[in-house]
XYZ file of C-alpha atoms in Angstrom:
787
model
C 0.302 56.893 -12.394
C -0.463 55.891 -8.810
C 3.029 54.633 -7.805
C 4.650 57.793 -9.195
C 2.090 60.046 -7.499
C 2.951 58.522 -4.116
C 6.703 58.206 -4.710
C 8.672 59.657 -1.836
C 5.503 60.319 0.189
C 5.379 59.608 3.908
C 2.192 57.845 4.970
C 1.074 57.678 8.601
C -1.324 54.740 9.098
C -3.489 53.616 12.012
C -5.166 50.212 12.312
C -2.373 48.339 10.520
C -2.797 45.167 12.596
C -6.450 44.846 11.543
C -7.927 43.180 8.466
C -8.073 46.254 6.242
C -4.862 47.774 7.627
C -2.830 44.610 7.012
C -3.948 44.476 3.377
C -3.203 48.205 2.992
C 0.361 47.916 4.317
C 1.046 44.894 2.093
C -0.217 46.644 -1.038
C 1.776 49.813 -0.319
C 4.969 47.818 0.209
C 4.438 45.842 -2.983
C 2.804 48.405 -5.265
C 4.247 51.760 -4.155
C 7.965 50.971 -3.769
C 9.153 54.496 -2.933
C 6.665 55.382 -0.172
C 7.679 55.466 3.496
C 5.236 54.103 6.086
C 4.806 55.004 9.741
C 2.468 52.703 11.643
C 0.687 53.802 14.806
C 0.230 50.661 16.920
C -1.091 50.407 20.448
C 1.471 48.685 22.712
C 0.239 45.493 24.376
C 0.551 44.554 28.024
C 3.648 42.484 27.338
C 4.714 43.691 23.914
C 5.889 47.001 22.534
C 4.351 48.511 19.419
C 7.319 47.299 17.341
C 7.017 43.771 18.751
C 3.324 43.697 17.922
C 4.126 44.798 14.367
C 6.577 41.934 13.917
C 4.309 39.308 15.473
C 0.830 40.365 14.411
C 1.434 42.161 11.142
C 4.473 41.004 9.216
C 4.082 37.337 10.123
C 0.600 37.307 8.610
C 0.163 35.232 5.459
C -0.751 38.414 3.574
C 2.994 38.950 3.164
C 3.791 35.462 1.815
C 3.732 36.744 -1.760
C 6.151 39.552 -0.950
C 8.470 37.201 0.927
C 8.466 34.788 -2.007
C 9.111 37.570 -4.549
C 11.791 39.361 -2.543
C 13.274 36.536 -0.550
C 12.900 36.438 3.232
C 16.080 38.417 4.036
C 15.411 41.097 1.450
C 11.806 41.402 2.631
C 12.924 41.916 6.237
C 15.500 44.466 5.070
C 12.858 46.323 3.070
C 10.533 46.465 6.065
C 13.367 47.832 8.215
C 14.160 50.422 5.540
C 10.641 51.578 4.682
C 8.544 51.022 7.797
C 8.772 52.687 11.182
C 6.508 51.960 14.152
C 5.369 54.362 16.848
C 3.377 53.535 19.939
C 0.044 55.228 20.420
C -3.658 54.799 21.046
C -6.491 56.559 19.232
C -8.798 56.002 22.215
C -6.932 58.582 24.357
C -6.512 62.311 23.927
C -3.229 63.218 22.289
C -3.101 59.689 20.827
C -0.628 58.652 23.531
C 2.249 59.806 21.325
C 5.721 60.508 22.637
C 7.955 63.161 21.031
C 9.162 60.757 18.329
C 5.591 59.806 17.504
C 4.484 63.429 17.256
C 7.447 64.175 15.015
C 6.551 61.248 12.735
C 2.956 62.474 12.488
C 4.123 66.032 11.799
C 6.303 64.795 8.934
C 3.501 62.844 7.222
C 2.238 63.826 3.784
C -0.805 61.543 4.053
C -2.593 60.195 7.130
C -4.826 57.135 6.725
C -6.960 56.338 9.757
C -8.396 52.805 9.586
C -8.319 51.875 13.272
C -11.750 51.067 14.701
C -13.665 48.943 17.164
C -15.190 46.857 14.382
C -17.271 44.590 16.596
C -20.958 45.325 16.193
C -21.516 44.659 19.899
C -18.786 46.727 21.541
C -19.669 48.428 24.835
C -21.009 51.859 23.968
C -18.246 53.723 25.804
C -15.501 51.787 23.958
C -17.201 52.474 20.615
C -17.439 56.167 21.504
C -13.787 56.487 22.525
C -12.415 54.647 19.473
C -14.921 55.090 16.659
C -16.472 58.443 17.477
C -13.560 60.372 18.997
C -10.621 58.626 17.298
C -10.835 60.498 13.961
C -11.251 63.886 15.671
C -8.331 63.211 18.007
C -6.043 62.725 15.012
C -7.267 65.984 13.436
C -6.795 67.773 16.748
C -3.167 66.672 17.083
C -2.468 67.647 13.461
C -3.875 71.119 14.099
C -1.843 71.421 17.305
C 1.286 70.533 15.332
C 0.384 73.133 12.716
C 0.578 70.679 9.819
C -1.964 69.877 7.126
C -1.368 66.509 5.456
C -4.134 64.940 3.406
C -6.189 63.069 6.003
C -8.233 60.041 4.868
C -10.637 58.723 7.521
C -12.108 55.278 6.895
C -15.763 55.080 7.944
C -18.574 52.727 6.829
C -21.490 52.916 4.417
C -23.779 51.956 7.299
C -23.616 55.483 8.691
C -26.725 55.840 6.518
C -28.613 53.942 9.213
C -31.539 51.582 8.874
C -33.119 53.147 5.819
C -34.522 52.063 2.480
C -33.495 53.526 -0.854
C -30.489 55.496 -2.038
C -27.688 56.479 0.332
C -25.439 58.942 -1.471
C -21.805 59.980 -1.122
C -22.687 63.005 0.982
C -22.176 64.130 4.574
C -24.148 62.152 7.126
C -26.098 65.143 8.358
C -26.991 66.186 4.796
C -29.486 63.350 4.557
C -33.115 64.294 5.275
C -33.397 61.062 7.305
C -30.594 61.927 9.733
C -31.740 62.495 13.320
C -29.839 65.472 14.692
C -27.841 64.213 17.665
C -25.358 66.173 19.784
C -22.222 64.037 19.562
C -20.688 65.706 22.628
C -23.723 64.758 24.696
C -23.390 61.172 23.442
C -19.771 61.088 24.609
C -20.741 62.336 28.056
C -23.671 59.913 28.236
C -21.534 56.891 27.321
C -18.930 57.744 29.937
C -21.637 58.262 32.550
C -23.206 54.904 31.610
C -19.896 53.173 32.350
C -19.655 54.844 35.748
C -23.277 54.020 36.621
C -22.990 50.362 35.586
C -19.709 49.980 37.418
C -21.187 51.414 40.602
C -24.202 49.093 40.378
C -21.911 46.095 39.853
C -20.214 46.837 43.184
C -23.373 46.679 45.296
C -23.428 43.965 47.953
C -26.281 42.149 46.228
C -24.512 42.148 42.849
C -21.210 40.977 44.313
C -22.904 38.103 46.138
C -24.494 37.007 42.857
C -21.162 37.139 41.003
C -19.594 35.074 43.776
C -22.367 32.480 43.592
C -22.032 32.282 39.813
C -18.257 31.888 40.105
C -18.643 29.011 42.548
C -21.274 27.428 40.317
C -18.831 27.476 37.396
C -15.617 26.530 39.186
C -16.746 24.604 42.255
C -14.148 24.326 45.019
C -11.324 25.762 42.922
C -9.838 27.734 45.809
C -10.079 31.320 47.000
C -7.795 33.076 44.480
C -9.388 31.479 41.422
C -12.893 32.127 42.729
C -11.951 35.740 43.433
C -10.526 36.146 39.928
C -13.613 34.572 38.355
C -15.913 36.764 40.483
C -14.145 39.890 39.268
C -14.232 38.623 35.684
C -17.994 38.086 35.951
C -18.433 41.564 37.421
C -16.527 43.189 34.573
C -18.392 41.097 32.001
C -21.712 42.165 33.537
C -20.702 45.829 33.238
C -19.689 45.340 29.607
C -22.949 43.529 28.864
C -24.927 46.428 30.305
C -23.007 48.852 28.095
C -23.454 46.648 25.029
C -27.194 46.623 25.607
C -27.165 50.389 26.223
C -25.392 50.884 22.898
C -27.879 48.738 21.015
C -30.836 50.531 22.554
C -29.415 54.003 21.928
C -28.490 53.182 18.317
C -31.923 51.729 17.578
C -33.630 54.745 19.117
C -32.123 57.062 16.476
C -32.327 54.719 13.489
C -29.070 52.747 13.418
C -28.600 48.965 13.406
C -25.996 48.979 16.195
C -23.485 51.024 18.162
C -20.813 50.551 15.479
C -22.787 52.312 12.737
C -24.111 54.894 15.226
C -20.693 55.937 16.534
C -19.193 55.947 13.038
C -21.938 58.334 11.896
C -21.314 60.642 14.849
C -17.576 60.442 14.111
C -18.188 61.934 10.651
C -20.242 64.748 12.140
C -17.607 65.435 14.794
C -14.774 65.335 12.244
C -16.591 67.784 9.974
C -16.705 70.191 12.930
C -13.188 69.675 14.253
C -10.840 68.941 11.328
C -9.901 72.616 11.177
C -7.199 73.392 8.617
C -6.553 69.726 7.824
C -7.815 68.723 4.330
C -9.928 65.653 4.989
C -11.569 62.922 2.921
C -13.965 60.272 4.203
C -13.945 56.812 2.635
C -16.841 54.474 3.389
C -16.610 50.760 2.582
C -19.636 48.504 2.850
C -19.176 45.019 4.385
C -15.535 44.114 3.743
C -14.933 40.467 2.852
C -12.168 38.205 1.513
C -9.871 39.374 -1.274
C -10.873 39.046 -4.904
C -7.234 38.816 -6.015
C -4.772 40.723 -3.809
C -2.587 39.729 -2.015
C -4.062 36.352 -2.986
C -7.584 35.230 -3.912
C -9.628 34.574 -0.772
C -7.139 36.095 1.666
C -8.873 37.096 4.877
C -7.785 37.971 8.366
C -10.097 36.794 11.105
C -13.813 36.197 10.712
C -15.753 39.129 9.356
C -19.522 39.614 9.451
C -20.668 36.936 7.007
C -18.262 34.132 7.958
C -19.745 33.157 11.346
C -23.211 33.059 9.802
C -22.010 30.967 6.846
C -20.194 28.418 9.026
C -23.107 28.192 11.462
C -25.394 27.525 8.509
C -23.043 24.860 7.132
C -22.965 23.160 10.538
C -26.747 23.025 10.575
C -26.882 25.381 13.546
C -28.817 28.186 11.864
C -31.983 26.489 10.690
C -33.269 29.824 9.440
C -32.119 33.425 9.189
C -33.952 36.697 8.644
C -33.586 38.689 5.489
C -35.275 40.157 2.434
C -34.722 37.684 -0.448
C -34.816 40.365 -3.124
C -32.738 42.732 -1.027
C -29.088 43.567 -1.679
C -26.220 42.199 0.428
C -23.616 44.907 -0.038
C -20.234 43.259 0.346
C -16.942 44.376 -1.141
C -13.639 42.450 -1.349
C -10.902 43.900 0.825
C -8.476 44.468 -2.061
C -10.955 46.781 -3.795
C -11.217 48.862 -0.626
C -7.420 49.031 -0.321
C -7.104 50.092 -3.950
C -9.757 52.757 -3.384
C -7.863 54.195 -0.417
C -4.590 54.301 -2.348
C -6.271 55.838 -5.399
C -7.859 58.590 -3.289
C -4.483 59.262 -1.662
C -2.736 59.401 -5.035
C -5.413 61.573 -6.643
C -4.962 64.273 -4.024
C -1.192 63.878 -3.632
C -0.165 66.267 -6.401
C -3.455 68.079 -7.022
C -5.410 70.707 -5.106
C -6.468 69.178 -1.818
C -9.991 69.158 -0.401
C -11.058 72.564 0.838
C -10.833 72.430 4.668
C -13.576 75.031 4.986
C -16.262 72.763 3.555
C -17.549 69.361 4.565
C -15.068 66.571 3.767
C -15.762 64.850 0.434
C -17.028 61.268 0.681
C -16.144 58.197 -1.375
C -18.190 55.022 -0.935
C -16.567 51.710 -1.889
C -19.594 49.460 -2.280
C -21.218 47.117 -4.764
C -24.969 47.423 -4.234
C -25.763 50.162 -6.728
C -23.256 49.226 -9.455
C -23.176 45.422 -9.214
C -25.789 44.153 -6.740
C -25.607 40.748 -5.041
C -29.147 39.734 -4.078
C -29.723 38.006 -0.741
C -31.517 35.037 -2.337
C -28.696 34.693 -4.863
C -26.138 34.562 -2.049
C -28.143 32.044 -0.024
C -28.621 29.826 -3.086
C -24.908 29.937 -3.869
C -23.983 29.050 -0.299
C -26.603 26.297 -0.085
C -25.521 24.704 -3.363
C -21.840 24.867 -2.458
C -22.284 23.200 0.940
C -24.576 20.593 -0.575
C -21.691 19.729 -2.896
C -18.970 20.207 -0.252
C -20.643 19.399 3.090
C -19.070 19.750 6.481
C -19.010 16.640 8.667
C -20.133 16.158 12.252
C -18.153 14.499 15.050
C -19.462 11.095 13.968
C -18.097 11.558 10.452
C -21.540 12.092 8.913
C -22.183 14.827 6.321
C -24.265 17.726 7.599
C -27.286 18.503 5.460
C -27.766 22.236 5.187
C -31.269 23.608 5.821
C -33.377 25.544 3.367
C -33.973 29.067 4.615
C -37.445 30.524 4.277
C -36.444 34.148 4.979
C -38.661 34.673 8.035
C -38.745 37.803 10.145
C -36.084 38.395 12.767
C -38.553 38.059 15.645
C -39.618 34.575 14.552
C -36.035 33.307 14.323
C -35.125 34.799 17.686
C -38.184 33.134 19.236
C -37.185 29.726 17.867
C -33.690 30.092 19.286
C -34.994 31.245 22.675
C -37.144 28.117 22.920
C -34.223 25.903 21.928
C -32.033 27.539 24.557
C -34.674 27.025 27.228
C -34.845 23.260 26.555
C -31.050 22.865 26.440
C -30.543 24.858 29.639
C -33.045 22.726 31.556
C -31.352 19.523 30.403
C -27.932 20.950 31.228
C -28.975 21.931 34.758
C -30.317 18.424 35.333
C -27.075 16.779 34.237
C -24.916 19.212 36.222
C -26.755 18.209 39.396
C -25.631 14.591 38.938
C -22.212 13.289 40.090
C -21.016 12.497 36.568
C -17.405 11.812 35.680
C -15.290 10.803 32.697
C -17.217 9.805 29.592
C -20.526 10.466 31.360
C -19.406 14.014 32.143
C -18.725 14.458 28.439
C -22.504 14.293 27.914
C -22.926 17.402 30.037
C -19.959 19.066 28.318
C -21.508 18.287 24.916
C -24.775 19.800 26.073
C -22.982 22.911 27.266
C -21.337 23.193 23.864
C -24.745 22.936 22.175
C -26.080 25.670 24.459
C -23.140 27.906 23.584
C -23.675 27.268 19.886
C -27.371 28.131 20.235
C -26.464 31.299 22.144
C -23.983 32.163 19.426
C -26.633 31.632 16.752
C -29.027 33.865 18.649
C -26.287 36.475 18.873
C -25.682 36.307 15.128
C -29.368 36.844 14.437
C -29.461 39.805 16.823
C -26.244 41.340 15.471
C -26.412 40.626 11.770
C -30.098 40.117 11.106
C -30.593 43.855 10.788
C -27.942 44.009 8.066
C -29.591 41.145 6.158
C -32.839 43.139 6.262
C -31.192 46.429 5.248
C -32.523 47.841 1.981
C -30.254 50.870 1.574
C -28.477 51.212 -1.787
C -25.084 52.896 -1.490
C -24.208 55.204 -4.334
C -20.690 55.158 -5.800
C -20.854 57.979 -8.347
C -17.766 59.781 -7.021
C -15.855 56.493 -6.763
C -16.621 55.561 -10.380
C -15.700 59.066 -11.529
C -12.320 58.565 -9.900
C -12.040 55.169 -11.604
C -12.610 56.809 -14.962
C -9.578 59.024 -14.310
C -7.281 56.116 -13.349
C -4.743 55.314 -16.070
C -5.063 51.909 -17.715
C -1.582 50.963 -16.491
C -2.852 51.234 -12.872
C -6.190 49.512 -13.286
C -4.978 45.938 -12.898
C -2.840 46.570 -9.835
C -5.172 49.054 -8.152
C -8.646 47.903 -9.157
C -11.486 49.375 -7.107
C -14.315 49.119 -9.648
C -17.046 46.948 -8.042
C -18.410 46.091 -11.483
C -15.521 43.668 -12.113
C -16.828 41.184 -9.499
C -18.472 38.073 -10.948
C -20.471 37.118 -7.892
C -21.130 33.475 -8.725
C -17.444 32.832 -9.358
C -16.264 34.892 -6.371
C -18.632 33.242 -3.871
C -18.171 29.657 -5.112
C -14.501 29.587 -6.061
C -12.893 32.231 -3.882
C -14.838 33.233 -0.807
C -16.417 29.988 0.415
C -13.249 27.865 0.045
C -11.380 30.539 2.014
C -14.032 30.644 4.729
C -13.913 26.868 5.196
C -10.127 26.805 5.123
C -9.848 29.458 7.826
C -12.625 27.998 9.964
C -10.734 24.720 10.550
C -13.871 22.662 10.271
C -14.277 18.997 9.439
C -14.456 18.686 5.646
C -14.221 14.905 5.231
C -15.490 11.804 7.068
C -11.992 11.200 8.404
C -11.790 14.579 10.115
C -9.761 17.645 9.311
C -7.002 15.565 7.804
C -3.725 14.477 9.325
C -3.138 14.233 13.050
C -6.184 14.449 15.312
C -6.399 17.162 17.931
C -6.126 14.630 20.776
C -3.076 12.979 19.210
C -1.450 16.359 18.685
C -2.015 17.403 22.292
C -0.801 14.031 23.566
C 2.331 14.322 21.453
C 3.019 17.740 22.972
C 2.475 16.424 26.498
C 4.930 13.562 25.903
C 7.510 15.603 24.024
C 11.093 15.042 25.257
C 11.512 18.745 26.028
C 8.907 18.656 28.796
C 10.677 18.927 32.148
C 8.352 17.434 34.748
C 4.926 15.862 35.178
C 2.749 16.379 38.270
C -0.073 13.985 39.126
C -3.127 14.155 41.325
C -4.102 10.831 42.918
C -7.846 10.452 43.448
C -9.813 9.728 40.258
C -6.665 10.505 38.291
C -4.499 7.468 39.086
C -6.998 5.497 41.165
C -10.806 5.396 41.381
C -10.775 6.006 45.109
C -10.788 8.778 47.686
C -9.891 9.560 51.286
C -13.236 8.261 52.557
C -12.688 4.902 50.855
C -9.148 4.632 52.277
C -10.343 5.483 55.751
C -13.213 2.991 55.510
C -10.829 0.212 54.499
C -8.345 0.994 57.273
C -11.003 1.432 59.952
C -12.948 -1.689 59.014
C -9.693 -3.675 59.157
C -9.976 -3.588 62.930
C -13.732 -4.092 63.277
C -15.939 -7.166 63.484
C -19.649 -7.930 63.636
C -21.924 -5.258 64.984
C -19.181 -2.630 65.211
C -18.562 -2.985 61.484
C -22.278 -2.703 60.654
C -22.679 0.385 62.860
C -19.572 1.942 61.277
C -20.908 1.387 57.738
C -24.359 2.777 58.564
C -22.936 5.842 60.317
C -20.453 6.611 57.523
C -23.013 6.243 54.740
C -25.436 8.488 56.635
C -22.725 11.157 56.780
C -22.167 10.943 53.018
C -24.337 13.870 51.862
C -22.909 16.221 54.512
C -19.356 15.195 53.671
C -20.006 15.746 49.985
C -21.358 19.253 50.629
C -18.328 20.130 52.743
C -15.970 18.780 50.075
C -17.667 20.844 47.378
C -17.513 23.962 49.538
C -13.814 23.762 50.439
C -11.518 20.803 49.900
C -9.002 21.836 52.575
C -11.676 22.305 55.241
C -13.141 18.931 54.339
C -9.777 17.153 54.692
C -9.020 18.786 58.036
C -12.460 17.822 59.331
C -12.303 14.283 58.023
C -8.747 13.538 59.169
C -9.762 14.221 62.781
C -11.048 10.629 62.708
C -7.486 9.371 62.811
C -6.914 10.798 66.278
C -5.149 8.242 68.591
C -4.616 5.730 65.757
C -1.296 3.817 66.206
C 1.326 4.927 63.673
C 2.919 1.490 63.201
C -0.401 -0.258 62.773
C -1.614 2.193 60.116
C 1.635 1.940 58.205
C 1.399 -1.858 58.147
C -2.270 -1.804 57.143
C -1.596 0.787 54.417
C 1.005 -1.492 52.856
C -1.582 -4.271 52.700
C -4.201 -1.844 51.362
C -2.026 -1.251 48.286
C -2.792 -4.673 46.832
C -6.231 -5.107 48.401
C -7.719 -1.727 47.434
C -5.431 0.752 45.671
C -4.215 -1.409 42.789
C -7.643 -2.965 42.228
C -9.037 0.564 41.813
C -6.186 1.903 39.708
C -6.281 3.152 36.141
C -3.572 1.033 34.479
C -3.178 3.508 31.611
C -2.548 6.296 34.132
C 0.178 4.301 35.868
C 1.733 3.559 32.483
C 1.646 7.289 31.724
C 3.750 7.949 34.839
C 6.311 5.415 33.608
C 6.242 6.982 30.113
C 7.196 10.352 31.559
C 10.019 8.841 33.572
C 11.286 6.952 30.518
C 11.396 10.281 28.638
C 13.539 11.803 31.348
C 10.749 13.926 32.845
C 10.829 14.178 36.618
C 7.559 12.942 38.119
C 5.868 14.152 41.284
C 2.670 13.072 43.026
C 0.913 16.035 44.658
C -2.051 14.875 46.714
C -4.160 15.796 49.697
C -4.156 12.121 50.726
C -2.195 11.233 53.863
C 1.440 10.285 53.451
C 1.150 6.858 55.057
C -1.716 5.962 52.696
C 0.331 6.690 49.584
C 3.710 5.487 50.919
C 3.443 2.194 49.001
C 3.164 4.227 45.766
C 6.384 6.206 46.312
C 8.552 3.936 44.105
C 6.404 4.902 41.113
C 7.430 8.583 41.370
C 10.588 10.583 41.720
C 9.003 12.732 44.410
C 5.836 12.868 46.512
C 4.076 15.807 48.160
C 1.271 14.666 50.484
C -0.629 15.677 53.610
C 1.021 14.774 56.917
C -0.383 14.422 60.431
C 1.423 15.204 63.637
C 2.091 12.378 66.087
C 2.343 12.047 69.869
C 3.586 8.996 71.721
C 3.405 6.796 68.640
C -0.125 7.830 67.733
C -1.586 10.269 65.271
C -3.177 13.419 66.667
C -5.690 13.928 63.836
C -4.156 17.351 63.118
C -2.161 18.237 60.019
C 1.424 19.474 60.016
C 0.556 22.095 57.366
C -2.254 23.042 55.007
C -3.027 20.080 52.752
C -1.856 20.479 49.136
C -5.234 21.261 47.589
C -6.526 24.169 45.509
C -4.133 27.106 45.473
C -1.783 25.424 47.990
C -1.348 22.577 45.489
C -0.385 25.110 42.817
C 2.057 26.693 45.269
C 3.537 23.263 45.996
C 4.030 22.818 42.256
C 5.701 26.235 41.894
C 7.966 25.474 44.851
C 8.841 22.093 43.370
C 9.670 23.648 39.993
C 11.818 26.330 41.618
C 13.661 23.765 43.735
C 14.639 21.758 40.660
C 15.165 24.695 38.301
C 12.156 23.820 36.127
C 10.024 26.168 34.036
C 6.314 25.614 34.863
C 5.538 26.429 31.220
C 7.395 23.209 30.323
C 5.503 21.174 32.916
C 2.579 18.780 32.635
C -0.168 18.332 35.225
C -2.825 15.615 35.461
C -5.994 16.073 37.535
C -9.733 15.358 37.499
C -11.619 18.184 39.228
C -12.115 21.935 39.198
C -10.646 21.932 42.712
C -7.390 21.131 40.883
C -7.670 24.132 38.522
C -4.892 26.119 40.225
C -2.419 23.288 39.561
C -3.666 22.717 36.016
C -3.412 26.405 35.175
C 0.087 26.614 36.669
C 1.653 24.520 33.895
C 1.987 24.840 30.161
C 0.412 21.455 29.423
C -2.640 20.625 31.580
C -4.393 17.262 31.196
C -7.933 16.596 32.463
C -8.246 12.918 33.453
C -11.710 11.350 33.701
C -12.929 14.873 34.458
C -16.015 15.728 36.438
C -18.642 17.800 34.636
C -17.297 21.300 35.293
C -13.724 20.410 34.409
C -14.813 18.542 31.267
C -16.526 21.716 30.025
C -13.601 23.966 30.963
C -11.053 21.639 29.368
C -13.012 21.662 26.124
C -13.253 25.448 26.101
C -9.548 25.900 26.787
C -8.332 23.265 24.363
C -6.720 20.999 26.966
C -5.956 17.343 26.480
C -8.654 15.110 27.989
C -7.752 11.500 28.837
C -10.353 8.845 29.620
C -8.474 6.147 31.588
C -10.358 2.905 32.260
C -10.324 1.070 35.587
C -8.342 -2.110 36.100
C -9.996 -5.346 34.931
C -12.076 -6.974 37.637
C -12.899 -3.699 39.363
C -15.903 -4.054 41.652
C -17.738 -0.941 42.681
C -18.661 -0.561 46.344
C -20.103 2.477 48.063
C -17.824 1.821 51.031
C -14.957 -0.620 50.500
C -14.311 -2.737 53.594
C -11.182 -4.656 54.488
C -11.204 -8.290 55.633
C -11.677 -8.310 59.406
C -8.379 -8.546 61.275
C -8.471 -7.639 64.959
C -5.050 -7.287 66.496
C -4.094 -6.907 70.118
C -3.421 -3.263 69.462
C -6.118 -0.642 69.916
C -8.253 -0.373 66.771
C -6.685 1.844 64.189
C -7.938 4.201 63.127
C -10.612 4.693 65.759
C -13.987 4.721 63.906
C -15.409 7.942 65.292
C-alpha cells in the first residue's frame, strides 16, 4: 500500500509554495502520516524561507480540511514535527544551500522537484536558469554529496512541441520530430541576450525615452519617483526584449513558448547529467482545479484556462482561436499529485530506475484516455455563463459571445484594431485638463485598453495551446494504475478515465473559477460591503493615527493663481484691473507648462510676484478672502472629513505649497499646518521662500518628519490629495485617498486599489477663470504688486 511504502521515508521537495507543490505537501501530510518532509524554499527579500512557508504555504485554504480534522493546535504541532524548511534557490549553482540544507538533501530518500517558472512568457534567461538548469543542478549536488535518492523531476507534456499526433512516454530526443539543440549553447545564448539587452537599455537615447515615458505617466511627481519609474521602465523593457527573444527562439525549433522549450531542454540536460542518481520524469498536461482533493475545485492562483474563461465571461474575448474537434488536455491537480506519490511509492521498496539509461517517463494527461474536445469545453462554458452570467458595473448581465473558432492571426488582428482605436481616444482625453468624475472617463478608457491588451496577450500566449493537436500517451501511467491496490485507489486516484467532463466543468471547475476571480455575479455586486465602503471604513478606522490633507482641489476648488488674483485685484481699479486680468490670462499656458514640469519651480517663480507686498495688508486681505473666495470654492464633504478624523482622535495636518498667510484662516480646522513661507524685510515680503515648498518629495519628507515628531507610524496614516505631483505623500502612508483626481492619478488609484472620493463643490459655486475681489484701494501701497 502507498502509505506503508512511504512510511518513515524522508522526502525533499522543491516548489512547495506553488500550485502543484502546495497540493503535494497537503496530500503527503494527510495521506502518508509517517513520512518526513523537507521543503526547499527561496527566501524573500523580507522573509526567511521558514516565514514564507508559514505565510504562503500553511495558511493556504488547501490545509483547511487538515486543520478541521486535526484541530488547529494539533495541525500546527504536526507541521512542526514532520516538516522542516531549508533556504535555497534552484536558479543558482549549488542551490544556495547552507550546510544544514546540504545535510537535509543528503539524508533524503526521495527528491521531488516541482519548482518552475510556470509563466509562458518568462524572460528567456529566467526560464533557462530555473526550468532548464534547475533539475540538473539538483542532480549535480546529489552526485557531489555521493548520495542516490530516487529523484522525480516534474516536467510537462508540452515538451513534445507543436506537433500533431501521438506523443509517447519516451525521452524528448527519442522523438523523430525533435530538433537537435545544444542545451549548453542555449544557456550561453540566453545569458548573452540579457547582457546585450541590458547594455542597449543604458544607451543615452534609450534612457531619454524611459525618462519621457516616466514623466508622461507620473507628471510632476518629483525627482525620486520619476527616477524610480524610469528605472522600472528600463528593466521592464529589458525583460520584454528577453520575453520576445524566448518566443522567437522557441518557435524557431517547434515549441509554443519558452516554457515548453526550456522544459524540453531540461529533460535532455538531466539525461546527460543525472549521473548515479536514479531519476524519473513525470509530465503533467495543463494542470487545473482539483477534482476532489483537498476539496473539489481547489485551486491556487489563476492557471492557463482561467484568465481566458473569465475574459470570455466578461465579454472581452469576442473570439478565440482553436480547433473545435481538437483535444484540450487538462488534468485536475489532485490526479497529478496522486501520480507523483504513486511513482515515489512504486520505486521506494523496489529496484530503482537504472541510472545508466535514459530516465523513465510518466505522463499524467487525459487526451488519449479520456479526451475533452475543444468544442465540448466551449459549449459547456458558454451554457454555464448563459445560465450564471457575470454582471457589468451598471448591474447588467453580460451576454457571452459565440466563438467561431477562427485562426489566431484573425483574432490578433481584431484586437490590434481595437487597441488602436482605444489608444487614440485615450490620448485625446489625456490631453484635456480633466478632473474628478470627468477624469474617470479617461481612467475607464485606460482600463479598457489594458483589458484589450490582456486579451491580445492571452491569444498570443494560449492560442497555440488551443490549436495543439498532440495526443499524450499514458500507457506507463495506466500500467502503474493497474498495479495500485484497491485500498489506495480512492485516496490516491490518478486514472484520468474517472473524470466526467460535463460534471467537472459545470459543477466543480467553473464555480471555483468564478469564486476565485472575485467578479460580479449578481446585479447588486459581489455581495456584502462594496469596495469603496470597505476602503472608506479602513480609512476612518479608530486605529488610524493621523490624516494629512492637500489643499488645492482636495479641500477647495482653487489654486495659488486664483488666490493671488483675488489679493492683487483687491487693490486695483479700472484700467489697472483690466490690464492685470489680460496679462495674467495670457500667461496661463506658460504657467501651466511650468507647473506640469516642476511644481516647486513653478511656486518659486510665481511667488516672486509678492515682492514688496505689505505683510499686514496681505494678512488682513487673506482673512477677508476666506469668506469671499475660499469657503465659496470649498468641498463641504472634504471639510466634514477633516472633522470626522478629529472626532475619531486622529491628528490632522494640512500640508500645502500655498503660502502661510493665505491659509492662516483655515488653521482652526486642523491640529497642525505645514505651508510655504516667504521671508520679509521691513514689513514687506521679499518674494523669496524661507525653504523649499512642501511639494513632491519634500511634501513626503514633511509628512515623515511630522510622523516622527509625534511618534506616528506612517503605515497607520491617511493622506488626501488630487494630483500625481502628490504621489510621494500618497505613497508614504498606509491609506492613500485620491480626491477629485486628475486623469493620471485617477488611473493610478484604480490600478493600486486606493480609495477615490468625489467631493462636490459648495452650493452656489460660480466658476471664473480668474476670480477677482471687490475693488478696495487703501492708502497703503497696492498689495501684492501686480507684476
